[in-house]
Coordinates of C-alpha atoms and ligand atoms in Angstrom, one line a residue:
Chain A
X37 CA 0.1 0.0 0.1
X38 CA 1.3 3.4 -1.0
X39 CA 0.3 5.8 1.7
X40 CA 0.7 9.6 1.8
X41 CA 0.2 11.3 5.1
X42 CA -0.3 15.2 5.2
X43 CA 1.3 16.7 8.4
X44 CA 1.7 20.2 9.8
X45 CA 4.1 22.1 12.0
X46 CA 2.1 23.9 14.7
X47 CA 2.9 25.8 17.9
X48 CA 2.9 23.4 20.8
X49 CA 0.1 24.5 23.2
X50 CA 1.4 22.1 25.8
X51 CA 4.7 23.7 25.8
X52 CA 3.8 27.4 25.3
X53 CA 1.4 29.8 26.8
X54 CA 0.0 31.3 23.6
X55 CA -0.1 35.1 24.0
X56 CA -1.0 38.0 21.7
X57 CA 1.8 40.0 20.3
X58 CA 2.1 43.8 21.3
X59 CA 0.3 44.9 18.2
X60 CA -2.6 42.6 18.9
X61 CA -2.6 41.2 15.2
X62 CA -1.0 38.0 15.8
X63 CA 0.2 35.6 18.5
X64 CA 3.6 36.2 19.9
X65 CA 5.8 33.9 17.8
X66 CA 9.2 34.6 19.3
X67 CA 10.4 31.7 21.3
X68 CA 7.5 29.5 20.4
X69 CA 8.0 25.8 20.7
X70 CA 6.7 24.1 17.7
X71 CA 5.8 20.4 17.2
X72 CA 3.9 18.2 14.8
X73 CA 0.1 18.7 15.0
X74 CA -0.9 16.1 17.6
X75 CA -3.6 14.4 15.3
X76 CA -0.9 14.0 12.4
X77 CA 1.4 11.8 14.7
X78 CA -1.4 9.2 15.0
X79 CA -1.9 9.3 11.2
X80 CA 1.8 8.6 10.5
X81 CA 1.7 5.9 13.2
X82 CA -1.2 4.2 11.6
X83 CA 0.4 4.5 8.2
X84 CA 3.4 2.8 9.4
X85 CA 1.6 0.0 11.0
X86 CA -0.4 -0.7 7.9
X87 CA 2.8 -0.9 5.8
X88 CA 4.4 -3.1 8.4
X89 CA 1.3 -5.5 7.8
X90 CA 0.7 -5.4 4.1
X91 CA 3.9 -3.7 2.7
X92 CA 4.3 -0.5 0.8
X93 CA 5.8 2.9 1.8
X94 CA 4.8 5.8 3.8
X95 CA 5.3 9.5 2.4
X96 CA 4.8 12.6 4.5
X97 CA 4.0 15.8 2.9
X98 CA 3.7 19.4 4.3
X99 CA 2.8 22.9 3.2
X100 CA 5.3 25.2 5.1
X101 CA 8.6 27.0 4.9
X102 CA 12.1 25.7 5.5
X103 CA 11.3 25.2 9.2
X104 CA 8.7 22.7 8.4
X105 CA 11.6 20.4 7.3
X106 CA 11.9 19.5 11.0
X107 CA 8.5 18.0 11.3
X108 CA 8.9 15.9 8.1
X109 CA 12.2 14.6 9.4
X110 CA 10.6 13.8 12.8
X111 CA 7.9 11.7 11.0
X112 CA 10.6 10.1 8.8
X113 CA 12.4 9.2 12.2
X114 CA 9.2 7.4 13.2
X115 CA 9.4 5.3 10.0
X116 CA 8.1 7.3 7.0
X117 CA 10.4 6.7 4.1
X118 CA 10.0 9.8 2.1
X119 CA 9.2 13.5 2.8
X120 CA 7.8 16.2 0.5
X121 CA 8.0 19.9 1.3
X122 CA 5.6 22.3 -0.6
X123 CA 7.1 25.7 -0.1
X124 CA 6.6 29.0 -1.8
X125 CA 5.9 32.5 -0.5
X126 CA 2.7 32.4 -2.6
X127 CA 1.4 29.7 -0.4
X128 CA 1.5 31.9 2.7
X129 CA -1.9 32.5 4.5
X130 CA -3.7 29.9 2.4
X131 CA -7.1 28.9 3.7
X132 CA -8.1 25.3 4.0
X133 CA -9.2 25.3 0.4
X134 CA -5.7 26.6 -0.6
X135 CA -4.0 24.0 1.3
X136 CA -6.1 21.3 -0.1
X137 CA -5.4 22.6 -3.6
X138 CA -1.8 22.4 -2.9
X139 CA -1.9 18.8 -1.5
X140 CA -4.0 17.8 -4.5
X141 CA -1.3 18.9 -6.8
X142 CA 1.3 16.9 -4.7
X143 CA -0.9 13.9 -4.7
X144 CA -1.2 13.9 -8.5
X145 CA 2.6 13.7 -8.7
X146 CA 2.6 10.2 -7.2
X147 CA 0.5 7.2 -7.1
X148 CA -1.2 6.6 -3.6
X149 CA -3.7 4.1 -2.6
X150 CA -4.4 5.8 0.6
X151 CA -4.1 9.4 1.9
X152 CA -4.3 10.2 5.6
X153 CA -4.6 13.6 7.4
X154 CA -5.0 14.5 11.0
X155 CA -8.7 15.1 12.1
X156 CA -7.8 18.7 12.7
X157 CA -4.9 21.0 13.4
X158 CA -4.3 24.3 15.3
X159 CA -6.9 26.4 13.6
X160 CA -9.6 23.9 14.3
X161 CA -11.1 23.7 10.8
X162 CA -11.1 19.9 10.5
X163 CA -11.4 20.5 6.7
X164 CA -8.4 19.7 4.7
X165 CA -9.0 16.0 4.3
X166 CA -12.5 16.3 3.4
X167 CA -11.8 19.0 0.9
X168 CA -8.8 17.1 -0.7
X169 CA -11.0 14.0 -1.1
X170 CA -13.8 16.1 -2.8
X171 CA -11.4 17.8 -5.1
X172 CA -10.1 14.4 -6.2
X173 CA -13.4 12.7 -6.3
X174 CA -12.3 10.1 -3.7
X175 CA -14.3 8.6 -1.1
X176 CA -13.7 10.1 2.5
X177 CA -14.4 9.4 6.1
X178 CA -13.5 11.7 9.0
X179 CA -12.5 11.1 12.6
X180 CA -11.3 7.6 11.8
X181 CA -10.4 5.6 15.0
X182 CA -10.0 2.1 13.5
X183 CA -8.7 0.7 10.1
X184 CA -8.9 -2.7 8.8
X185 CA -7.3 -3.4 5.5
X186 CA -9.4 -5.6 3.1
X187 CA -9.2 -6.4 -0.7
X188 CA -9.4 -3.1 -2.5
X189 CA -11.3 -1.6 0.3
X190 CA -11.0 -0.8 4.0
X191 CA -13.3 -1.2 7.0
X192 CA -13.0 1.9 9.0
X193 CA -14.4 3.0 12.3
X194 CA -15.5 6.6 12.7
X195 CA -15.8 8.3 16.1
X196 CA -19.3 9.8 16.6
X197 CA -20.8 11.4 19.7
X198 CA -21.1 9.6 23.0
X199 CA -18.3 7.3 22.6
X200 CA -20.0 5.4 19.7
X201 CA -18.2 4.0 16.7
X202 CA -19.7 4.1 13.1
X203 CA -18.4 1.3 11.0
X204 CA -18.1 2.0 7.2
X205 CA -16.6 0.1 4.2
X206 CA -14.7 2.4 2.0
X207 CA -13.2 1.7 -1.5
X208 CA -9.6 2.3 -2.2
X209 CA -8.1 4.8 -3.1
X210 CA -9.6 7.0 -0.4
X211 CA -8.8 9.9 2.0
X212 CA -9.2 9.5 5.8
X213 CA -8.8 12.0 8.5
X214 CA -7.3 10.3 11.7
X215 CA -8.6 10.8 15.3
X216 CA -6.4 10.6 18.4
X217 CA -6.4 7.4 20.3
X218 CA -6.4 5.1 17.2
X219 CA -2.9 3.8 18.2
X220 CA -0.1 4.7 20.4
X221 CA 2.5 6.7 18.3
X222 CA 6.0 5.5 18.9
X223 CA 8.6 7.6 20.7
X224 CA 11.2 9.3 18.5
X225 CA 14.5 10.0 20.2
X226 CA 17.3 12.5 18.9
X227 CA 19.2 9.5 17.6
X228 CA 16.4 8.6 15.2
X229 CA 16.1 12.1 13.9
X230 CA 19.8 12.3 13.5
X231 CA 19.6 9.1 11.3
X232 CA 17.4 10.7 8.8
X233 CA 19.2 14.0 8.8
X234 CA 21.0 13.2 5.5
X235 CA 18.0 12.2 3.5
X236 CA 17.1 14.6 0.8
X237 CA 13.6 16.0 0.9
X238 CA 12.2 17.3 -2.5
X239 CA 10.8 20.7 -2.4
X240 CA 8.0 22.0 -4.8
X241 CA 7.1 25.5 -5.5
X242 CA 4.0 26.9 -7.2
X243 CA 5.7 26.3 -10.7
X244 CA 6.9 22.8 -9.9
X245 CA 3.3 21.9 -8.7
X246 CA 1.7 23.4 -11.6
X247 CA -0.5 25.5 -9.3
X248 CA -1.6 29.1 -10.3
X249 CA -0.5 31.2 -7.4
X250 CA -3.6 33.3 -7.7
X251 CA -5.7 30.4 -6.5
X252 CA -3.8 29.7 -3.3
X253 CA -2.2 31.7 -0.4
X254 CA -3.8 35.2 0.7
X255 CA -4.7 35.8 -3.0
X256 CA -7.0 32.9 -3.4
X257 CA -8.5 32.7 0.2
X258 CA -12.2 33.3 0.5
X259 CA -11.8 33.0 4.2
X260 CA -9.6 35.4 5.8
X261 CA -8.5 35.8 9.5
X262 CA -8.6 39.5 10.3
X263 CA -7.0 39.5 13.8
X264 CA -6.3 37.6 16.9
X265 CA -7.8 38.7 20.3
X266 CA -8.6 37.5 23.6
X267 CA -12.3 37.4 24.3
X268 CA -13.6 39.6 27.1
X269 CA -13.8 37.3 30.2
X270 CA -17.4 38.3 30.7
X271 CA -18.6 36.3 33.6
X272 CA -15.6 34.3 34.1
X273 CA -14.6 32.2 37.2
X274 CA -14.4 33.8 40.5
X275 CA -10.7 33.3 41.2
X276 CA -9.6 32.2 44.8
X277 CA -6.6 34.0 46.0
X278 CA -4.3 34.0 49.1
X279 CA -2.1 31.5 50.7
X280 CA -2.5 27.9 49.7
X281 CA -4.1 27.2 53.1
X282 CA -6.6 30.0 52.5
X283 CA -7.6 28.9 49.1
X284 CA -8.1 25.4 50.3
X285 CA -10.3 26.7 53.2
X286 CA -12.3 28.6 50.9
X287 CA -12.5 25.7 48.5
X288 CA -13.7 23.3 51.1
X289 CA -16.4 25.8 52.1
X290 CA -17.6 26.1 48.5
X291 CA -17.6 22.3 48.0
X292 CA -19.8 22.0 51.3
X293 CA -22.1 24.7 50.3
X294 CA -22.7 23.0 46.9
X295 CA -23.4 19.4 48.4
X296 CA -20.0 18.1 47.3
X297 CA -18.8 17.3 50.8
X298 CA -20.9 15.5 53.4
Chain B
X16 CA -27.4 37.0 -1.4
X17 CA -28.4 33.6 -2.6
X18 CA -30.8 31.3 -0.6
X19 CA -29.7 30.4 2.8
X20 CA -30.3 26.8 4.1
X21 CA -29.8 25.2 7.5
X22 CA -29.1 21.5 7.4
X23 CA -30.8 20.3 10.7
X24 CA -29.8 17.2 12.6
X25 CA -32.5 15.2 14.2
X26 CA -33.1 11.7 15.8
X27 CA -36.2 9.6 15.7
X28 CA -38.4 12.7 15.0
X29 CA -36.8 14.8 17.6
X30 CA -34.8 17.8 16.3
X31 CA -31.2 18.3 17.8
X32 CA -30.8 21.4 20.0
X33 CA -28.5 22.7 17.2
X34 CA -31.6 23.2 14.8
X35 CA -32.9 26.2 16.9
X36 CA -29.3 27.6 17.2
X37 CA -29.0 27.5 13.3
X38 CA -32.2 29.4 13.0
X39 CA -30.7 32.0 15.4
X40 CA -27.4 32.0 13.6
X41 CA -29.0 32.7 10.2
X42 CA -31.0 35.7 11.6
X43 CA -27.7 37.3 12.6
X44 CA -26.9 38.0 9.0
X45 CA -29.9 37.7 6.8
X46 CA -33.5 38.9 6.9
X47 CA -34.4 36.5 4.1
X48 CA -36.3 33.5 4.6
X49 CA -34.1 30.5 5.5
X50 CA -34.9 27.0 4.3
X51 CA -34.4 24.0 6.6
X52 CA -33.2 20.8 5.0
X53 CA -34.3 17.5 6.8
X54 CA -32.6 14.4 5.6
X55 CA -33.3 10.8 6.5
X56 CA -35.8 8.0 6.0
X57 CA -39.3 8.6 7.5
X58 CA -38.8 12.0 8.6
X59 CA -42.3 13.5 8.5
X60 CA -42.1 14.3 12.3
X61 CA -38.7 15.8 12.2
X62 CA -39.8 18.0 9.1
X63 CA -43.0 19.2 10.9
X64 CA -40.8 20.2 13.9
X65 CA -38.4 22.1 11.6
X66 CA -41.4 23.9 10.1
X67 CA -42.0 25.3 13.6
X68 CA -38.5 27.1 13.4
X69 CA -38.0 27.9 9.8
X70 CA -40.3 29.5 7.2
X71 CA -39.6 26.8 4.6
X72 CA -38.5 23.1 4.8
X73 CA -37.1 20.7 2.4
X74 CA -37.6 17.2 3.1
X75 CA -35.2 14.6 1.5
X76 CA -36.7 11.3 2.5
X77 CA -35.3 8.0 1.1
X78 CA -34.1 4.7 2.3
X79 CA -30.6 5.5 1.3
X80 CA -30.6 8.4 3.7
X81 CA -31.6 6.4 6.8
X82 CA -28.1 6.6 8.2
X83 CA -26.4 10.0 7.6
X84 CA -23.5 8.9 5.3
X85 CA -21.8 12.1 4.3
X86 CA -21.1 11.0 0.8
X87 CA -24.7 10.0 0.2
X88 CA -26.0 13.1 1.8
X89 CA -23.8 15.3 -0.2
X90 CA -24.9 13.9 -3.4
X91 CA -28.7 14.3 -2.5
X92 CA -27.9 17.9 -1.6
X93 CA -26.0 18.7 -4.8
X94 CA -28.8 17.2 -6.7
X95 CA -31.0 20.0 -5.2
X96 CA -29.1 22.9 -4.2
X97 CA -28.8 25.9 -6.5
X98 CA -25.4 27.5 -7.3
X99 CA -24.3 30.0 -4.8
X100 CA -26.3 28.5 -1.9
X101 CA -25.2 29.4 1.7
X102 CA -25.5 26.3 4.0
X103 CA -25.3 26.3 7.7
X104 CA -24.9 23.2 9.7
X105 CA -23.7 22.1 13.2
X106 CA -20.0 21.5 13.9
X107 CA -20.7 18.0 15.1
X108 CA -19.1 14.9 13.9
X109 CA -21.4 14.6 10.9
X110 CA -20.9 18.2 10.0
X111 CA -17.2 17.7 10.1
X112 CA -17.6 14.7 7.7
X113 CA -20.0 16.5 5.3
X114 CA -19.2 20.2 5.2
X115 CA -15.6 20.5 3.7
X116 CA -16.4 18.4 0.7
X117 CA -19.9 20.1 0.2
X118 CA -18.0 23.4 0.1
X119 CA -15.5 22.1 -2.6
X120 CA -18.4 20.8 -4.7
X121 CA -20.6 23.8 -4.4
X122 CA -17.7 26.1 -5.1
X123 CA -18.3 28.3 -2.3
X124 CA -16.2 29.5 0.7
X125 CA -15.9 27.5 3.9
X126 CA -15.7 28.4 7.5
X127 CA -15.9 25.9 10.4
X128 CA -16.7 25.8 14.1
X129 CA -18.0 29.4 14.2
X130 CA -18.8 30.7 17.8
X131 CA -20.3 34.1 16.9
X132 CA -21.7 35.9 13.9
X133 CA -21.2 39.5 13.8
X134 CA -23.3 40.1 10.7
X135 CA -22.9 40.6 7.0
X136 CA -21.7 43.5 4.9
X137 CA -23.0 42.7 1.4
X138 CA -21.5 39.3 0.6
X139 CA -19.0 39.4 3.3
X140 CA -19.7 37.6 6.4
X141 CA -18.1 38.4 9.6
X142 CA -17.8 35.7 12.3
X143 CA -15.7 34.8 15.4
X144 CA -14.0 31.5 15.8
X145 CA -11.2 30.2 18.1
X146 CA -7.8 28.6 17.5
X147 CA -5.4 26.6 19.5
X148 CA -8.1 24.9 21.5
X149 CA -9.9 28.0 22.6
X150 CA -6.8 30.0 23.8
X151 CA -7.2 32.8 21.4
X152 CA -10.2 34.2 19.4
X153 CA -10.1 35.5 15.8
X154 CA -12.4 37.7 13.6
X155 CA -12.7 35.9 10.2
X156 CA -14.3 37.3 7.0
X157 CA -15.9 35.0 4.5
X158 CA -16.5 35.9 0.9
X159 CA -20.0 34.4 0.3
X160 CA -20.3 35.7 -3.4
X161 CA -20.1 32.2 -4.7
X162 CA -22.0 30.6 -1.8
X163 CA -20.5 29.3 1.5
X164 CA -20.7 26.4 3.9
X165 CA -20.6 27.5 7.5
X166 CA -20.4 25.1 10.6
X167 CA -21.6 26.4 13.8
X168 CA -20.3 25.1 17.2
X169 CA -23.1 23.4 19.1
X170 CA -24.1 25.5 22.1
X171 CA -22.2 28.5 21.1
X172 CA -25.2 30.7 19.7
X173 CA -28.2 31.0 21.9
X174 CA -31.3 29.3 20.3
X175 CA -34.4 31.5 19.6
X176 CA -37.2 30.6 21.8
X177 CA -40.9 30.0 20.3
X178 CA -40.1 31.2 16.9
X179 CA -43.4 29.6 15.4
X180 CA -42.4 30.1 12.0
X181 CA -45.0 27.9 10.5
X182 CA -43.1 26.8 7.4
X183 CA -44.3 24.7 4.5
X184 CA -42.8 21.4 3.9
X185 CA -41.6 20.6 0.4
X186 CA -40.5 17.2 -0.6
X187 CA -37.4 17.0 -2.7
X188 CA -36.2 14.0 -4.8
X189 CA -33.1 12.7 -3.8
X190 CA -31.7 11.4 -7.2
X191 CA -28.7 9.2 -7.8
X192 CA -26.6 8.8 -4.5
X193 CA -24.6 5.9 -5.3
X194 CA -21.5 6.0 -3.1
X195 CA -18.0 4.4 -2.5
X196 CA -18.5 4.5 1.0
X197 CA -21.1 2.2 2.7
X198 CA -22.4 2.4 6.1
X199 CA -22.4 -0.9 8.0
X200 CA -23.3 -0.3 11.7
X201 CA -22.9 1.7 14.9
X202 CA -21.1 0.0 17.7
X203 CA -21.7 1.2 21.2
X204 CA -18.9 1.3 23.8
X205 CA -18.4 -1.3 26.4
X206 CA -19.6 -0.5 30.0
X207 CA -16.7 0.5 32.1
X208 CA -15.8 -0.4 35.7
X209 CA -17.5 2.8 37.0
X210 CA -20.4 5.0 36.1
X211 CA -19.1 8.5 36.3
X212 CA -22.5 9.8 35.3
X213 CA -23.9 8.9 38.7
X214 CA -21.2 10.5 40.7
X215 CA -22.0 13.6 42.8
X216 CA -18.4 14.9 42.8
X217 CA -16.0 14.3 39.9
X218 CA -12.2 14.7 40.4
X219 CA -11.4 15.1 36.7
X220 CA -7.8 15.1 35.5
X221 CA -6.4 16.5 32.1
X222 CA -3.0 16.5 30.4
X223 CA -1.8 18.7 33.2
X224 CA -1.4 15.5 35.3
X225 CA 1.7 14.8 33.1
X226 CA 2.4 11.3 34.1
X227 CA 0.4 8.0 34.5
X228 CA 1.8 7.5 38.1
X229 CA 0.2 10.8 39.1
X230 CA -3.3 9.5 38.3
X231 CA -3.1 8.1 41.7
X232 CA -3.2 11.6 43.3
X233 CA -6.7 11.9 41.8
X234 CA -7.8 8.7 43.3
X235 CA -6.5 9.6 46.8
X236 CA -8.3 12.9 46.5
X237 CA -11.6 11.3 45.5
X238 CA -11.3 8.9 48.5
X239 CA -10.8 11.7 50.7
X240 CA -13.9 13.6 49.4
X241 CA -16.1 10.3 50.1
X242 CA -18.1 7.8 48.4
X243 CA -20.0 10.2 46.5
X244 CA -16.8 11.1 44.4
X245 CA -15.3 9.4 41.3
X246 CA -12.3 10.2 39.0
X247 CA -13.0 11.2 35.6
X248 CA -10.7 12.7 32.8
X249 CA -10.2 14.5 29.5
X250 CA -9.5 12.8 26.3
X251 CA -5.7 12.8 26.2
X252 CA -5.7 10.7 29.3
X253 CA -7.8 8.0 27.6
X254 CA -5.7 8.3 24.3
X255 CA -2.6 7.6 26.5
X256 CA -4.5 4.6 28.0
X257 CA -3.9 5.9 31.5
X258 CA -7.6 5.5 32.1
X259 CA -10.7 3.5 30.8
X260 CA -12.6 5.2 28.0
X261 CA -15.8 5.0 30.3
X262 CA -14.2 7.8 32.3
X263 CA -13.8 10.3 29.5
X264 CA -16.0 13.4 29.8
X265 CA -17.0 15.2 26.6
X266 CA -18.8 15.0 23.4
X267 CA -17.1 11.8 22.4
X268 CA -17.3 10.6 26.0
X269 CA -19.9 10.8 28.9
X270 CA -22.2 13.5 29.7
X271 CA -22.1 14.1 33.4
X272 CA -24.0 16.4 35.8
X273 CA -22.4 16.2 39.3
X274 CA -22.9 18.7 42.1
X275 CA -19.2 19.6 41.9
X276 CA -16.8 19.1 39.0
X277 CA -13.2 19.6 39.9
X278 CA -11.3 20.2 36.5
X279 CA -7.6 19.6 37.2
X280 CA -5.1 20.5 34.6
X281 CA -7.8 20.7 32.0
X282 CA -7.7 23.6 29.3
X283 CA -11.4 23.6 28.7
X284 CA -11.8 22.8 25.1
X285 CA -15.4 22.9 23.9
X286 CA -15.5 19.2 23.2
X287 CA -14.6 18.5 26.9
X288 CA -17.0 21.2 28.3
X289 CA -19.8 20.0 26.0
X290 CA -19.9 16.8 28.3
X291 CA -20.6 18.9 31.5
X292 CA -24.4 19.7 31.7
X293 CA -24.6 21.2 35.3
X294 CA -23.2 21.7 38.7
X295 CA -20.4 23.8 40.0
X296 CA -17.2 23.7 38.0
X297 CA -14.0 24.4 39.9
X298 CA -10.9 24.7 37.6
X299 CA -7.3 24.3 38.9
X300 CA -4.8 25.3 36.2
X301 CA -1.3 26.6 36.4
X302 CA -2.0 29.0 33.4
X303 CA -4.0 32.1 34.3
X304 CA -5.1 32.4 30.7
X305 CA -6.5 28.9 30.4
X306 CA -9.8 29.1 28.5
X307 CA -11.5 27.1 31.3
X308 CA -11.3 30.2 33.6
X309 CA -13.9 31.7 31.3
X310 CA -16.4 29.0 31.7
X311 CA -15.7 27.6 35.2
X312 CA -17.5 29.1 38.3
X313 CA -14.5 29.0 40.6
X314 CA -10.9 29.2 39.6
X315 CA -7.7 28.4 41.3
X316 CA -4.2 29.3 39.7
X317 CA -2.0 26.5 41.0
X318 CA 0.2 23.4 40.0
X319 CA -2.2 20.5 40.4
X320 CA 0.8 18.3 41.3
X321 CA 1.3 20.3 44.3
X322 CA -2.4 21.4 45.0
X323 CA -4.0 18.1 44.8
X324 CA -2.0 16.5 47.7
X325 CA -2.4 19.4 49.9
X326 CA -6.2 19.4 49.3
X327 CA -6.3 15.7 50.0
X328 CA -4.3 16.2 53.2
X329 CA -6.7 19.1 54.3
X330 CA -9.7 16.9 53.8
X331 CA -8.1 14.1 55.8
X332 CA -7.8 16.5 58.8
X333 CA -11.6 17.5 58.7
Ligands
LIG412 C1 -14.2 15.3 17.3 C2 -13.4 15.5 18.6 C3 -14.0 14.9 19.8 C4 -13.3 15.2 21.0 N1 -13.9 14.7 22.2 C5 -13.4 15.0 23.4 C6 -14.0 14.6 24.7 O1 -15.1 13.9 24.6 N2 -13.5 14.9 25.7 C7 -12.2 15.7 25.8 O2 -11.8 15.9 27.0 N3 -11.6 16.0 24.7 C8 -12.2 15.7 23.5 N4 -11.4 16.2 22.3 C9 -10.2 16.8 22.5 C10 -10.1 18.2 22.8 O3 -10.4 19.0 21.7 C11 -8.8 18.6 23.6 O4 -7.7 18.3 22.7 C12 -8.8 18.1 25.0 O5 -10.0 18.1 25.7 C13 -7.7 18.6 25.7 O6 -7.5 17.9 27.0 P1 -6.9 18.6 28.2 O7 -7.6 19.9 28.6 O8 -6.6 17.6 29.3 O9 -5.4 19.0 27.5 P2 -4.7 20.4 27.2 O10 -5.5 21.1 26.2 O11 -3.3 20.0 26.8 O12 -4.7 21.2 28.5 C14 -4.0 20.9 29.6 C15 -4.0 21.9 30.6 O13 -3.4 21.7 31.8 C16 -2.7 22.7 32.4 N5 -1.6 22.3 33.1 C17 -0.4 21.7 32.6 N6 0.4 21.3 33.6 C18 -0.3 21.7 34.7 C19 0.0 21.6 36.1 N7 1.1 20.8 36.6 N8 -0.9 22.1 37.0 C20 -2.0 22.7 36.6 N9 -2.4 22.9 35.3 C21 -1.5 22.3 34.5 C22 -2.2 23.6 31.1 O14 -2.2 24.9 31.4 C23 -3.4 23.3 30.2 O15 -4.4 24.3 30.3 C24 -12.1 15.9 21.1 C25 -11.6 16.5 19.9 C26 -12.2 16.1 18.7 C27 -11.5 16.7 17.4

């Protein structure tokens, strides 16, 4: 099975406190720690496990600048054989449709049986996989938390509300977006990353992809982020302050008053 | 602006709460009548309910639509929607499955998980959404001139009460909906060792607990609180296999209504908070800007790895 996994480099919210910059038009990007989008790690792990079972190769692709090379190498250290970087100034500020347009062009340069994306990334659109599938007229399932490989098709479980799982049969080739928890992504150490540091990663710009720059990036975006802001806290929580003993005393009173302590 | 539609979710003739929220969302940017779309098999009751909220209802009723398979529903919609349509739907697991591909096929714009609508200026829609799990908000403009698909976060926009629209129901042919994806069945989760939905107090831990060994701290606190308390968690704890899925609170986990909910090291994503349907929420988080402090009733800025043992000890001395 030839599998392509779409991945993204994102600010790591577990390692940073995301704050606004002084102009208030972006988040503060100095000193941000970046990592691979959480959902994408599960997608790459799943692809590797499928290839371990049925053979084939895993390729990871990302839309980003030179810095995005580090997430491709991290996923290659996990076990993906190939990486592809889609990098051009014209790609900056693409909306989900723009990103899917670029990924479609990259897909068409290869021959893949299965394309995986993470269920969502930092902006929370949960859109790129579904868009890519529709652009390529391939079947699609989102929030996949189980994959069984059959003959020319897959049986996939989708996560739906309330912990239920929706089972579908889907023809190959297809696109799936992967939900967390489907597997346990393997640990990647510095040593593994060093081992793949010499591998050449092909880079494509708009020309090489055959994409009209006007259809992607800020130029092609129908959906545009105007600014970042911190919402007014409105009601907000009553913050308990004081020494730890004082806070705990207040908390115990509050729990008693609300029937939490007998 | 082209016709505005609201794709409404329903279950056995009962409309999902999101239906009334979509009606309210549409009113925030258009005065034109909005058409509800009810899809399924045997949906007369749901269509009649939708007609109470919307001035017009399309009913797509066919055996193939009995289960909401996004590929099938998309084809049925494309066989009926006019070019440039603006379609609203809930940002639930079905909306996430259907909406992005529908936007591609209709050629319109796409915006997902909208939490507020500020209005429209001609064909430009202005909405508010969140990024990074709710840590920051953004204003977003959407060019609707060639149509749009817009998904709305469930519970974010207040529903309109007693709208009494008295709409007419029109049946729409479904057409060819042959698909490469086939629905097989829905599997329910196995029952777990505890029923967190019955607990009066939940000590709920999130990624802030950092390590599997620290889960014990939560169990000790629950024990100190008493037999009315249980331990629950956010999703990353279940993904890491540190706790059983039956203890997960949220839209893809359990819905709980304890008297007191202690959220320990949980950021407050909407999928987590969507599982808490009442009671007093007390949040302990070391980040003063954690989004949970906007929705909790009581907040404490502290490191849970230090705070939980101290609280446990204090309770032991009572
Ligand atoms: C379709 C879908 C369904 C989902 N369903 C669910 C669901 O049912 N339930 C659910 O929970 N999630 C669900 N999620 C995931 C959800 O979006 C969030 O990723 C998740 O809830 C985050 O969990 P968290 O708050 O524990 O972790 P994080 O967001 O990483 O937050 C950890 C918090 O802990 C704080 N912290 C860290 N260390 C400490 C410390 N030592 N002391 C105090 N505080 C500390 C941090 O400041 C941070 O605020 C779903 C996602 C999708 C896409």
